[in-house]
Amino acid sequence: MSPARMSRETLLPAMAAHVLENGIAGVSLRPLAKAAGTSDRMLIYHFGNRQGVVDALLEYLAKLYETGLDAALPAEPARDRRETVRRILERTASPALTPFMRLWWEVVAASAAGDETFRESAASTMGLLLGWLEAHMPEGDPDPRGGARLLLTLIEGSQMLGAVGRADIAEAALAAFEG
Amino acid sequence: MSPARMSRETLLPAMAAHVLENGIAGVSLRPLAKAAGTSDRMLIYHFGNRQGVVDALLEYLAKLYETGLDAALPAEPARDRRETVRRILERTASPALTPFMRLWWEVVAASAAGDETFRESAASTMGLLLGWLEAHMPEGDPDPRGGARLLLTLIEGSQMLGAVGRADIAEAALAAFEG
DNA sequence: AGCTTTATGTAGCGATCGCTACAAGGCCTG
DNA sequence: CAGGCCTTGTAGCGATCGCTACATAAAGCT
């Protein structure tokens, strides 16, 4: 049996699935290659070095997240700001998106540690989310621009609290927000 | 020259300084030991295994952070909620506390990945901050309990945005908050 | 057909990892 | 002073790490 020819494009989906389950910051080539049905040797061949693999994965995962987000987020605007936050928190908690959350905090941690690749990825993800929020603020909101930024900050704070097992704090915060 | 006798207590400060600079999640024994003037052999001896070292460091760093926070945070209550947030963000950006932020996101990432030790450490840190906030809400605040939770969520969201280089979003969010 | 390019396997290198076996020195207690 | 305990050094084990050298089979091009 001749070995199946593979390219970056055929390898990325399987590798993405692997890092969504096992993390990306400390991923090592041999398990990653095995998950994609190839060898570390070939990952180096296709991506140059480990950094090239991680870069490609970050880019691929960002696109994957974006399309998943588009599909999950509600199209019609909510009644008010609090409802907007609530809907997004519900939707991003869907099974299709939760694996991305684990990855997200790895990206944030690497950004905080000074990794430029991760920081750029993180900043652009925040830009993406902010753009969506600005376009979907409640009708008649007095300050959609500032409001979207406020909601994004609240959403991310809530998600962090959820990640450390203190979703109760985020829930109470939301209850106290504008009411 | 006889080797200096060392115990957990004498080792922890130097090790803490090392992880504040280099991170804790992926720290390895040999560099850590070198930073503390000892050997990996002795770290295992004093702490049992690597997990024991990390556990002890997390506990020690939590106390260190707590005392640093007490010293940095303003005693008197602020005029309003926004001012409260602003002050805390300013103070936690002080040089004495910034190294902890890098560590913080590592703790969050490990929590999100399911590490129970890190999650407990993170949850208790959030409890600590929440307690301080509840005790220092502006005078006459209509809902100090819910308000403190709201402010904590905002603060953490702001700090995350700062970590990924989008402090501008957090600044605009704060400007749009109650005003 | 022959030559080149592309894609792959096998094997291994030097480094680092957590951890352990063994020996020995220093201290305390009898 | 003798014996045991606490602490440390040295050396190394087996595993994993990113990456490379070398050979080769397949595919395409002239």
mmCIF file with all atom_site columns, N, CA and C in Angstrom, chain A residues 112-174:
data_model
loop_
_atom_site.group_PDB
_atom_site.id
_atom_site.type_symbol
_atom_site.label_atom_id
_atom_site.label_alt_id
_atom_site.label_comp_id
_atom_site.label_asym_id
_atom_site.label_entity_id
_atom_site.label_seq_id
_atom_site.pdbx_PDB_ins_code
_atom_site.Cartn_x
_atom_site.Cartn_y
_atom_site.Cartn_z
_atom_site.occupancy
_atom_site.B_iso_or_equiv
_atom_site.pdbx_formal_charge
_atom_site.auth_seq_id
_atom_site.auth_comp_id
_atom_site.auth_asym_id
_atom_site.auth_atom_id
_atom_site.pdbx_PDB_model_num
ATOM 1   N N  . ALA A 1 112 ? 0.252   36.768 27.570 1.00 0.00 ? 112 ALA A N  1
ATOM 2   C CA . ALA A 1 112 ? 0.734   37.438 28.776 1.00 0.00 ? 112 ALA A CA 1
ATOM 3   C C  . ALA A 1 112 ? 2.206   37.135 29.019 1.00 0.00 ? 112 ALA A C  1
ATOM 4   N N  . ALA A 1 113 ? 2.664   35.979 28.525 1.00 0.00 ? 113 ALA A N  1
ATOM 5   C CA . ALA A 1 113 ? 4.071   35.614 28.700 1.00 0.00 ? 113 ALA A CA 1
ATOM 6   C C  . ALA A 1 113 ? 4.951   36.233 27.626 1.00 0.00 ? 113 ALA A C  1
ATOM 7   N N  . GLY A 1 114 ? 4.329   36.941 26.686 1.00 0.00 ? 114 GLY A N  1
ATOM 8   C CA . GLY A 1 114 ? 5.127   37.675 25.712 1.00 0.00 ? 114 GLY A CA 1
ATOM 9   C C  . GLY A 1 114 ? 5.233   37.037 24.338 1.00 0.00 ? 114 GLY A C  1
ATOM 10  N N  . ASP A 1 115 ? 4.505   35.948 24.095 1.00 0.00 ? 115 ASP A N  1
ATOM 11  C CA . ASP A 1 115 ? 4.563   35.305 22.785 1.00 0.00 ? 115 ASP A CA 1
ATOM 12  C C  . ASP A 1 115 ? 3.790   36.147 21.769 1.00 0.00 ? 115 ASP A C  1
ATOM 13  N N  . GLU A 1 116 ? 4.501   36.632 20.768 1.00 0.00 ? 116 GLU A N  1
ATOM 14  C CA . GLU A 1 116 ? 3.879   37.560 19.820 1.00 0.00 ? 116 GLU A CA 1
ATOM 15  C C  . GLU A 1 116 ? 2.862   36.864 18.912 1.00 0.00 ? 116 GLU A C  1
ATOM 16  N N  . THR A 1 117 ? 3.170   35.654 18.486 1.00 0.00 ? 117 THR A N  1
ATOM 17  C CA . THR A 1 117 ? 2.235   34.923 17.633 1.00 0.00 ? 117 THR A CA 1
ATOM 18  C C  . THR A 1 117 ? 0.883   34.759 18.323 1.00 0.00 ? 117 THR A C  1
ATOM 19  N N  . PHE A 1 118 ? 0.936   34.309 19.561 1.00 0.00 ? 118 PHE A N  1
ATOM 20  C CA . PHE A 1 118 ? -0.305  34.102 20.296 1.00 0.00 ? 118 PHE A CA 1
ATOM 21  C C  . PHE A 1 118 ? -1.004  35.434 20.562 1.00 0.00 ? 118 PHE A C  1
ATOM 22  N N  . ARG A 1 119 ? -0.229  36.454 20.853 1.00 0.00 ? 119 ARG A N  1
ATOM 23  C CA . ARG A 1 119 ? -0.845  37.743 21.152 1.00 0.00 ? 119 ARG A CA 1
ATOM 24  C C  . ARG A 1 119 ? -1.592  38.284 19.940 1.00 0.00 ? 119 ARG A C  1
ATOM 25  N N  . GLU A 1 120 ? -0.994  38.155 18.793 1.00 0.00 ? 120 GLU A N  1
ATOM 26  C CA . GLU A 1 120 ? -1.685  38.639 17.591 1.00 0.00 ? 120 GLU A CA 1
ATOM 27  C C  . GLU A 1 120 ? -2.961  37.854 17.354 1.00 0.00 ? 120 GLU A C  1
ATOM 28  N N  . SER A 1 121 ? -2.882  36.558 17.522 1.00 0.00 ? 121 SER A N  1
ATOM 29  C CA . SER A 1 121 ? -4.068  35.727 17.354 1.00 0.00 ? 121 SER A CA 1
ATOM 30  C C  . SER A 1 121 ? -5.163  36.150 18.328 1.00 0.00 ? 121 SER A C  1
ATOM 31  N N  . ALA A 1 122 ? -4.769  36.382 19.571 1.00 0.00 ? 122 ALA A N  1
ATOM 32  C CA . ALA A 1 122 ? -5.741  36.757 20.593 1.00 0.00 ? 122 ALA A CA 1
ATOM 33  C C  . ALA A 1 122 ? -6.346  38.121 20.294 1.00 0.00 ? 122 ALA A C  1
ATOM 34  N N  . ALA A 1 123 ? -5.508  39.082 19.947 1.00 0.00 ? 123 ALA A N  1
ATOM 35  C CA . ALA A 1 123 ? -6.006  40.431 19.683 1.00 0.00 ? 123 ALA A CA 1
ATOM 36  C C  . ALA A 1 123 ? -6.979  40.425 18.509 1.00 0.00 ? 123 ALA A C  1
ATOM 37  N N  . SER A 1 124 ? -6.685  39.620 17.505 1.00 0.00 ? 124 SER A N  1
ATOM 38  C CA . SER A 1 124 ? -7.575  39.619 16.350 1.00 0.00 ? 124 SER A CA 1
ATOM 39  C C  . SER A 1 124 ? -8.885  38.919 16.684 1.00 0.00 ? 124 SER A C  1
ATOM 40  N N  . THR A 1 125 ? -8.823  37.890 17.527 1.00 0.00 ? 125 THR A N  1
ATOM 41  C CA . THR A 1 125 ? -10.074 37.258 17.970 1.00 0.00 ? 125 THR A CA 1
ATOM 42  C C  . THR A 1 125 ? -10.942 38.252 18.733 1.00 0.00 ? 125 THR A C  1
ATOM 43  N N  . MET A 1 126 ? -10.306 39.051 19.573 1.00 0.00 ? 126 MET A N  1
ATOM 44  C CA . MET A 1 126 ? -11.077 40.059 20.301 1.00 0.00 ? 126 MET A CA 1
ATOM 45  C C  . MET A 1 126 ? -11.656 41.094 19.341 1.00 0.00 ? 126 MET A C  1
ATOM 46  N N  . GLY A 1 127 ? -10.908 41.441 18.313 1.00 0.00 ? 127 GLY A N  1
ATOM 47  C CA . GLY A 1 127 ? -11.431 42.367 17.313 1.00 0.00 ? 127 GLY A CA 1
ATOM 48  C C  . GLY A 1 127 ? -12.643 41.789 16.597 1.00 0.00 ? 127 GLY A C  1
ATOM 49  N N  . LEU A 1 128 ? -12.551 40.493 16.304 1.00 0.00 ? 128 LEU A N  1
ATOM 50  C CA . LEU A 1 128 ? -13.667 39.808 15.657 1.00 0.00 ? 128 LEU A CA 1
ATOM 51  C C  . LEU A 1 128 ? -14.926 39.858 16.511 1.00 0.00 ? 128 LEU A C  1
ATOM 52  N N  . LEU A 1 129 ? -14.762 39.499 17.763 1.00 0.00 ? 129 LEU A N  1
ATOM 53  C CA . LEU A 1 129 ? -15.906 39.478 18.671 1.00 0.00 ? 129 LEU A CA 1
ATOM 54  C C  . LEU A 1 129 ? -16.470 40.881 18.860 1.00 0.00 ? 129 LEU A C  1
ATOM 55  N N  . LEU A 1 130 ? -15.576 41.845 18.955 1.00 0.00 ? 130 LEU A N  1
ATOM 56  C CA . LEU A 1 130 ? -16.031 43.226 19.126 1.00 0.00 ? 130 LEU A CA 1
ATOM 57  C C  . LEU A 1 130 ? -16.827 43.698 17.917 1.00 0.00 ? 130 LEU A C  1
ATOM 58  N N  . GLY A 1 131 ? -16.348 43.338 16.740 1.00 0.00 ? 131 GLY A N  1
ATOM 59  C CA . GLY A 1 131 ? -17.069 43.715 15.525 1.00 0.00 ? 131 GLY A CA 1
ATOM 60  C C  . GLY A 1 131 ? -18.469 43.125 15.505 1.00 0.00 ? 131 GLY A C  1
ATOM 61  N N  . TRP A 1 132 ? -18.563 41.865 15.882 1.00 0.00 ? 132 TRP A N  1
ATOM 62  C CA . TRP A 1 132 ? -19.881 41.235 15.899 1.00 0.00 ? 132 TRP A CA 1
ATOM 63  C C  . TRP A 1 132 ? -20.800 41.951 16.896 1.00 0.00 ? 132 TRP A C  1
ATOM 64  N N  . LEU A 1 133 ? -20.249 42.248 18.070 1.00 0.00 ? 133 LEU A N  1
ATOM 65  C CA . LEU A 1 133 ? -21.055 42.901 19.103 1.00 0.00 ? 133 LEU A CA 1
ATOM 66  C C  . LEU A 1 133 ? -21.546 44.265 18.632 1.00 0.00 ? 133 LEU A C  1
ATOM 67  N N  . GLU A 1 134 ? -20.649 45.041 18.050 1.00 0.00 ? 134 GLU A N  1
ATOM 68  C CA . GLU A 1 134 ? -21.054 46.371 17.589 1.00 0.00 ? 134 GLU A CA 1
ATOM 69  C C  . GLU A 1 134 ? -22.192 46.287 16.585 1.00 0.00 ? 134 GLU A C  1
ATOM 70  N N  . ALA A 1 135 ? -22.151 45.240 15.753 1.00 0.00 ? 135 ALA A N  1
ATOM 71  C CA . ALA A 1 135 ? -23.171 45.085 14.716 1.00 0.00 ? 135 ALA A CA 1
ATOM 72  C C  . ALA A 1 135 ? -24.469 44.508 15.260 1.00 0.00 ? 135 ALA A C  1
ATOM 73  N N  . HIS A 1 136 ? -24.446 44.045 16.497 1.00 0.00 ? 136 HIS A N  1
ATOM 74  C CA . HIS A 1 136 ? -25.642 43.390 17.025 1.00 0.00 ? 136 HIS A CA 1
ATOM 75  C C  . HIS A 1 136 ? -26.096 43.965 18.357 1.00 0.00 ? 136 HIS A C  1
ATOM 76  N N  . MET A 1 137 ? -25.772 45.220 18.599 1.00 0.00 ? 137 MET A N  1
ATOM 77  C CA . MET A 1 137 ? -26.230 45.828 19.851 1.00 0.00 ? 137 MET A CA 1
ATOM 78  C C  . MET A 1 137 ? -27.745 46.014 19.802 1.00 0.00 ? 137 MET A C  1
ATOM 79  N N  . PRO A 1 138 ? -28.369 46.071 20.967 1.00 0.00 ? 138 PRO A N  1
ATOM 80  C CA . PRO A 1 138 ? -29.824 46.268 21.000 1.00 0.00 ? 138 PRO A CA 1
ATOM 81  C C  . PRO A 1 138 ? -30.216 47.541 20.240 1.00 0.00 ? 138 PRO A C  1
ATOM 82  N N  . GLU A 1 139 ? -31.377 47.503 19.610 1.00 0.00 ? 139 GLU A N  1
ATOM 83  C CA . GLU A 1 139 ? -31.858 48.692 18.909 1.00 0.00 ? 139 GLU A CA 1
ATOM 84  C C  . GLU A 1 139 ? -32.066 49.824 19.895 1.00 0.00 ? 139 GLU A C  1
ATOM 85  N N  . GLY A 1 140 ? -31.695 51.020 19.451 1.00 0.00 ? 140 GLY A N  1
ATOM 86  C CA . GLY A 1 140 ? -31.906 52.187 20.290 1.00 0.00 ? 140 GLY A CA 1
ATOM 87  C C  . GLY A 1 140 ? -30.918 52.323 21.425 1.00 0.00 ? 140 GLY A C  1
ATOM 88  N N  . ASP A 1 141 ? -29.862 51.517 21.424 1.00 0.00 ? 141 ASP A N  1
ATOM 89  C CA . ASP A 1 141 ? -28.854 51.653 22.470 1.00 0.00 ? 141 ASP A CA 1
ATOM 90  C C  . ASP A 1 141 ? -28.222 53.039 22.370 1.00 0.00 ? 141 ASP A C  1
ATOM 91  N N  . PRO A 1 142 ? -28.100 53.719 23.499 1.00 0.00 ? 142 PRO A N  1
ATOM 92  C CA . PRO A 1 142 ? -27.622 55.103 23.459 1.00 0.00 ? 142 PRO A CA 1
ATOM 93  C C  . PRO A 1 142 ? -26.160 55.221 23.036 1.00 0.00 ? 142 PRO A C  1
ATOM 94  N N  . ASP A 1 143 ? -25.367 54.174 23.266 1.00 0.00 ? 143 ASP A N  1
ATOM 95  C CA . ASP A 1 143 ? -23.934 54.248 22.944 1.00 0.00 ? 143 ASP A CA 1
ATOM 96  C C  . ASP A 1 143 ? -23.461 52.876 22.471 1.00 0.00 ? 143 ASP A C  1
ATOM 97  N N  . PRO A 1 144 ? -23.789 52.519 21.232 1.00 0.00 ? 144 PRO A N  1
ATOM 98  C CA . PRO A 1 144 ? -23.467 51.158 20.764 1.00 0.00 ? 144 PRO A CA 1
ATOM 99  C C  . PRO A 1 144 ? -21.968 50.894 20.756 1.00 0.00 ? 144 PRO A C  1
ATOM 100 N N  . ARG A 1 145 ? -21.192 51.897 20.437 1.00 0.00 ? 145 ARG A N  1
ATOM 101 C CA . ARG A 1 145 ? -19.753 51.699 20.359 1.00 0.00 ? 145 ARG A CA 1
ATOM 102 C C  . ARG A 1 145 ? -19.151 51.395 21.729 1.00 0.00 ? 145 ARG A C  1
ATOM 103 N N  . GLY A 1 146 ? -19.383 52.308 22.665 1.00 0.00 ? 146 GLY A N  1
ATOM 104 C CA . GLY A 1 146 ? -18.879 52.084 24.021 1.00 0.00 ? 146 GLY A CA 1
ATOM 105 C C  . GLY A 1 146 ? -19.562 50.892 24.668 1.00 0.00 ? 146 GLY A C  1
ATOM 106 N N  . GLY A 1 147 ? -20.856 50.729 24.393 1.00 0.00 ? 147 GLY A N  1
ATOM 107 C CA . GLY A 1 147 ? -21.598 49.624 24.974 1.00 0.00 ? 147 GLY A CA 1
ATOM 108 C C  . GLY A 1 147 ? -21.044 48.281 24.548 1.00 0.00 ? 147 GLY A C  1
ATOM 109 N N  . ALA A 1 148 ? -20.699 48.165 23.270 1.00 0.00 ? 148 ALA A N  1
ATOM 110 C CA . ALA A 1 148 ? -20.150 46.897 22.787 1.00 0.00 ? 148 ALA A CA 1
ATOM 111 C C  . ALA A 1 148 ? -18.859 46.561 23.524 1.00 0.00 ? 148 ALA A C  1
ATOM 112 N N  . ARG A 1 149 ? -18.044 47.556 23.775 1.00 0.00 ? 149 ARG A N  1
ATOM 113 C CA . ARG A 1 149 ? -16.786 47.323 24.482 1.00 0.00 ? 149 ARG A CA 1
ATOM 114 C C  . ARG A 1 149 ? -17.034 46.942 25.941 1.00 0.00 ? 149 ARG A C  1
ATOM 115 N N  . LEU A 1 150 ? -18.024 47.574 26.503 1.00 0.00 ? 150 LEU A N  1
ATOM 116 C CA . LEU A 1 150 ? -18.388 47.211 27.871 1.00 0.00 ? 150 LEU A CA 1
ATOM 117 C C  . LEU A 1 150 ? -18.884 45.771 27.937 1.00 0.00 ? 150 LEU A C  1
ATOM 118 N N  . LEU A 1 151 ? -19.731 45.405 27.000 1.00 0.00 ? 151 LEU A N  1
ATOM 119 C CA . LEU A 1 151 ? -20.261 44.035 27.004 1.00 0.00 ? 151 LEU A CA 1
ATOM 120 C C  . LEU A 1 151 ? -19.155 43.016 26.756 1.00 0.00 ? 151 LEU A C  1
ATOM 121 N N  . LEU A 1 152 ? -18.246 43.337 25.849 1.00 0.00 ? 152 LEU A N  1
ATOM 122 C CA . LEU A 1 152 ? -17.143 42.405 25.589 1.00 0.00 ? 152 LEU A CA 1
ATOM 123 C C  . LEU A 1 152 ? -16.316 42.184 26.861 1.00 0.00 ? 152 LEU A C  1
ATOM 124 N N  . THR A 1 153 ? -16.042 43.254 27.567 1.00 0.00 ? 153 THR A N  1
ATOM 125 C CA . THR A 1 153 ? -15.271 43.134 28.806 1.00 0.00 ? 153 THR A CA 1
ATOM 126 C C  . THR A 1 153 ? -16.017 42.279 29.823 1.00 0.00 ? 153 THR A C  1
ATOM 127 N N  . LEU A 1 154 ? -17.313 42.500 29.922 1.00 0.00 ? 154 LEU A N  1
ATOM 128 C CA . LEU A 1 154 ? -18.127 41.702 30.839 1.00 0.00 ? 154 LEU A CA 1
ATOM 129 C C  . LEU A 1 154 ? -18.145 40.236 30.423 1.00 0.00 ? 154 LEU A C  1
ATOM 130 N N  . ILE A 1 155 ? -18.307 40.005 29.148 1.00 0.00 ? 155 ILE A N  1
ATOM 131 C CA . ILE A 1 155 ? -18.376 38.628 28.653 1.00 0.00 ? 155 ILE A CA 1
ATOM 132 C C  . ILE A 1 155 ? -17.077 37.888 28.961 1.00 0.00 ? 155 ILE A C  1
ATOM 133 N N  . GLU A 1 156 ? -15.974 38.530 28.679 1.00 0.00 ? 156 GLU A N  1
ATOM 134 C CA . GLU A 1 156 ? -14.696 37.857 28.893 1.00 0.00 ? 156 GLU A CA 1
ATOM 135 C C  . GLU A 1 156 ? -14.420 37.644 30.376 1.00 0.00 ? 156 GLU A C  1
ATOM 136 N N  . GLY A 1 157 ? -14.786 38.629 31.191 1.00 0.00 ? 157 GLY A N  1
ATOM 137 C CA . GLY A 1 157 ? -14.654 38.428 32.637 1.00 0.00 ? 157 GLY A CA 1
ATOM 138 C C  . GLY A 1 157 ? -15.506 37.261 33.101 1.00 0.00 ? 157 GLY A C  1
ATOM 139 N N  . SER A 1 158 ? -16.718 37.188 32.574 1.00 0.00 ? 158 SER A N  1
ATOM 140 C CA . SER A 1 158 ? -17.605 36.089 32.951 1.00 0.00 ? 158 SER A CA 1
ATOM 141 C C  . SER A 1 158 ? -17.014 34.745 32.543 1.00 0.00 ? 158 SER A C  1
ATOM 142 N N  . GLN A 1 159 ? -16.461 34.708 31.354 1.00 0.00 ? 159 GLN A N  1
ATOM 143 C CA . GLN A 1 159 ? -15.944 33.431 30.882 1.00 0.00 ? 159 GLN A CA 1
ATOM 144 C C  . GLN A 1 159 ? -14.711 33.004 31.674 1.00 0.00 ? 159 GLN A C  1
ATOM 145 N N  . MET A 1 160 ? -13.926 33.967 32.082 1.00 0.00 ? 160 MET A N  1
ATOM 146 C CA . MET A 1 160 ? -12.778 33.614 32.923 1.00 0.00 ? 160 MET A CA 1
ATOM 147 C C  . MET A 1 160 ? -13.261 33.046 34.249 1.00 0.00 ? 160 MET A C  1
ATOM 148 N N  . LEU A 1 161 ? -14.230 33.716 34.858 1.00 0.00 ? 161 LEU A N  1
ATOM 149 C CA . LEU A 1 161 ? -14.740 33.221 36.135 1.00 0.00 ? 161 LEU A CA 1
ATOM 150 C C  . LEU A 1 161 ? -15.322 31.820 35.976 1.00 0.00 ? 161 LEU A C  1
ATOM 151 N N  . GLY A 1 162 ? -15.968 31.589 34.862 1.00 0.00 ? 162 GLY A N  1
ATOM 152 C CA . GLY A 1 162 ? -16.465 30.247 34.603 1.00 0.00 ? 162 GLY A CA 1
ATOM 153 C C  . GLY A 1 162 ? -15.334 29.241 34.487 1.00 0.00 ? 162 GLY A C  1
ATOM 154 N N  . ALA A 1 163 ? -14.255 29.642 33.866 1.00 0.00 ? 163 ALA A N  1
ATOM 155 C CA . ALA A 1 163 ? -13.130 28.722 33.665 1.00 0.00 ? 163 ALA A CA 1
ATOM 156 C C  . ALA A 1 163 ? -12.503 28.299 34.981 1.00 0.00 ? 163 ALA A C  1
ATOM 157 N N  . VAL A 1 164 ? -12.572 29.158 35.999 1.00 0.00 ? 164 VAL A N  1
ATOM 158 C CA . VAL A 1 164 ? -11.972 28.797 37.278 1.00 0.00 ? 164 VAL A CA 1
ATOM 159 C C  . VAL A 1 164 ? -13.020 28.307 38.271 1.00 0.00 ? 164 VAL A C  1
ATOM 160 N N  . GLY A 1 165 ? -14.207 28.005 37.756 1.00 0.00 ? 165 GLY A N  1
ATOM 161 C CA . GLY A 1 165 ? -15.218 27.414 38.617 1.00 0.00 ? 165 GLY A CA 1
ATOM 162 C C  . GLY A 1 165 ? -15.977 28.403 39.474 1.00 0.00 ? 165 GLY A C  1
ATOM 163 N N  . ARG A 1 166 ? -15.938 29.678 39.116 1.00 0.00 ? 166 ARG A N  1
ATOM 164 C CA . ARG A 1 166 ? -16.711 30.679 39.861 1.00 0.00 ? 166 ARG A CA 1
ATOM 165 C C  . ARG A 1 166 ? -17.735 31.350 38.962 1.00 0.00 ? 166 ARG A C  1
ATOM 166 N N  . ALA A 1 167 ? -18.447 30.536 38.207 1.00 0.00 ? 167 ALA A N  1
ATOM 167 C CA . ALA A 1 167 ? -19.514 31.063 37.365 1.00 0.00 ? 167 ALA A CA 1
ATOM 168 C C  . ALA A 1 167 ? -20.586 31.734 38.210 1.00 0.00 ? 167 ALA A C  1
ATOM 169 N N  . ASP A 1 168 ? -20.664 31.357 39.484 1.00 0.00 ? 168 ASP A N  1
ATOM 170 C CA . ASP A 1 168 ? -21.652 31.982 40.369 1.00 0.00 ? 168 ASP A CA 1
ATOM 171 C C  . ASP A 1 168 ? -21.413 33.491 40.469 1.00 0.00 ? 168 ASP A C  1
ATOM 172 N N  . ILE A 1 169 ? -20.138 33.880 40.531 1.00 0.00 ? 169 ILE A N  1
ATOM 173 C CA . ILE A 1 169 ? -19.831 35.309 40.611 1.00 0.00 ? 169 ILE A CA 1
ATOM 174 C C  . ILE A 1 169 ? -20.281 36.014 39.338 1.00 0.00 ? 169 ILE A C  1
ATOM 175 N N  . ALA A 1 170 ? -19.988 35.399 38.197 1.00 0.00 ? 170 ALA A N  1
ATOM 176 C CA . ALA A 1 170 ? -20.377 36.004 36.923 1.00 0.00 ? 170 ALA A CA 1
ATOM 177 C C  . ALA A 1 170 ? -21.894 36.118 36.818 1.00 0.00 ? 170 ALA A C  1
ATOM 178 N N  . GLU A 1 171 ? -22.583 35.104 37.296 1.00 0.00 ? 171 GLU A N  1
ATOM 179 C CA . GLU A 1 171 ? -24.047 35.128 37.243 1.00 0.00 ? 171 GLU A CA 1
ATOM 180 C C  . GLU A 1 171 ? -24.605 36.286 38.083 1.00 0.00 ? 171 GLU A C  1
ATOM 181 N N  . ALA A 1 172 ? -24.059 36.434 39.279 1.00 0.00 ? 172 ALA A N  1
ATOM 182 C CA . ALA A 1 172 ? -24.521 37.532 40.140 1.00 0.00 ? 172 ALA A CA 1
ATOM 183 C C  . ALA A 1 172 ? -24.140 38.878 39.533 1.00 0.00 ? 172 ALA A C  1
ATOM 184 N N  . ALA A 1 173 ? -22.995 38.931 38.882 1.00 0.00 ? 173 ALA A N  1
ATOM 185 C CA . ALA A 1 173 ? -22.578 40.182 38.242 1.00 0.00 ? 173 ALA A CA 1
ATOM 186 C C  . ALA A 1 173 ? -23.564 40.576 37.159 1.00 0.00 ? 173 ALA A C  1
ATOM 187 N N  . LEU A 1 174 ? -23.961 39.600 36.395 1.00 0.00 ? 174 LEU A N  1
ATOM 188 C CA . LEU A 1 174 ? -24.893 39.880 35.305 1.00 0.00 ? 174 LEU A CA 1
ATOM 189 C C  . LEU A 1 174 ? -26.244 40.323 35.864 1.00 0.00 ? 174 LEU A C  1
#
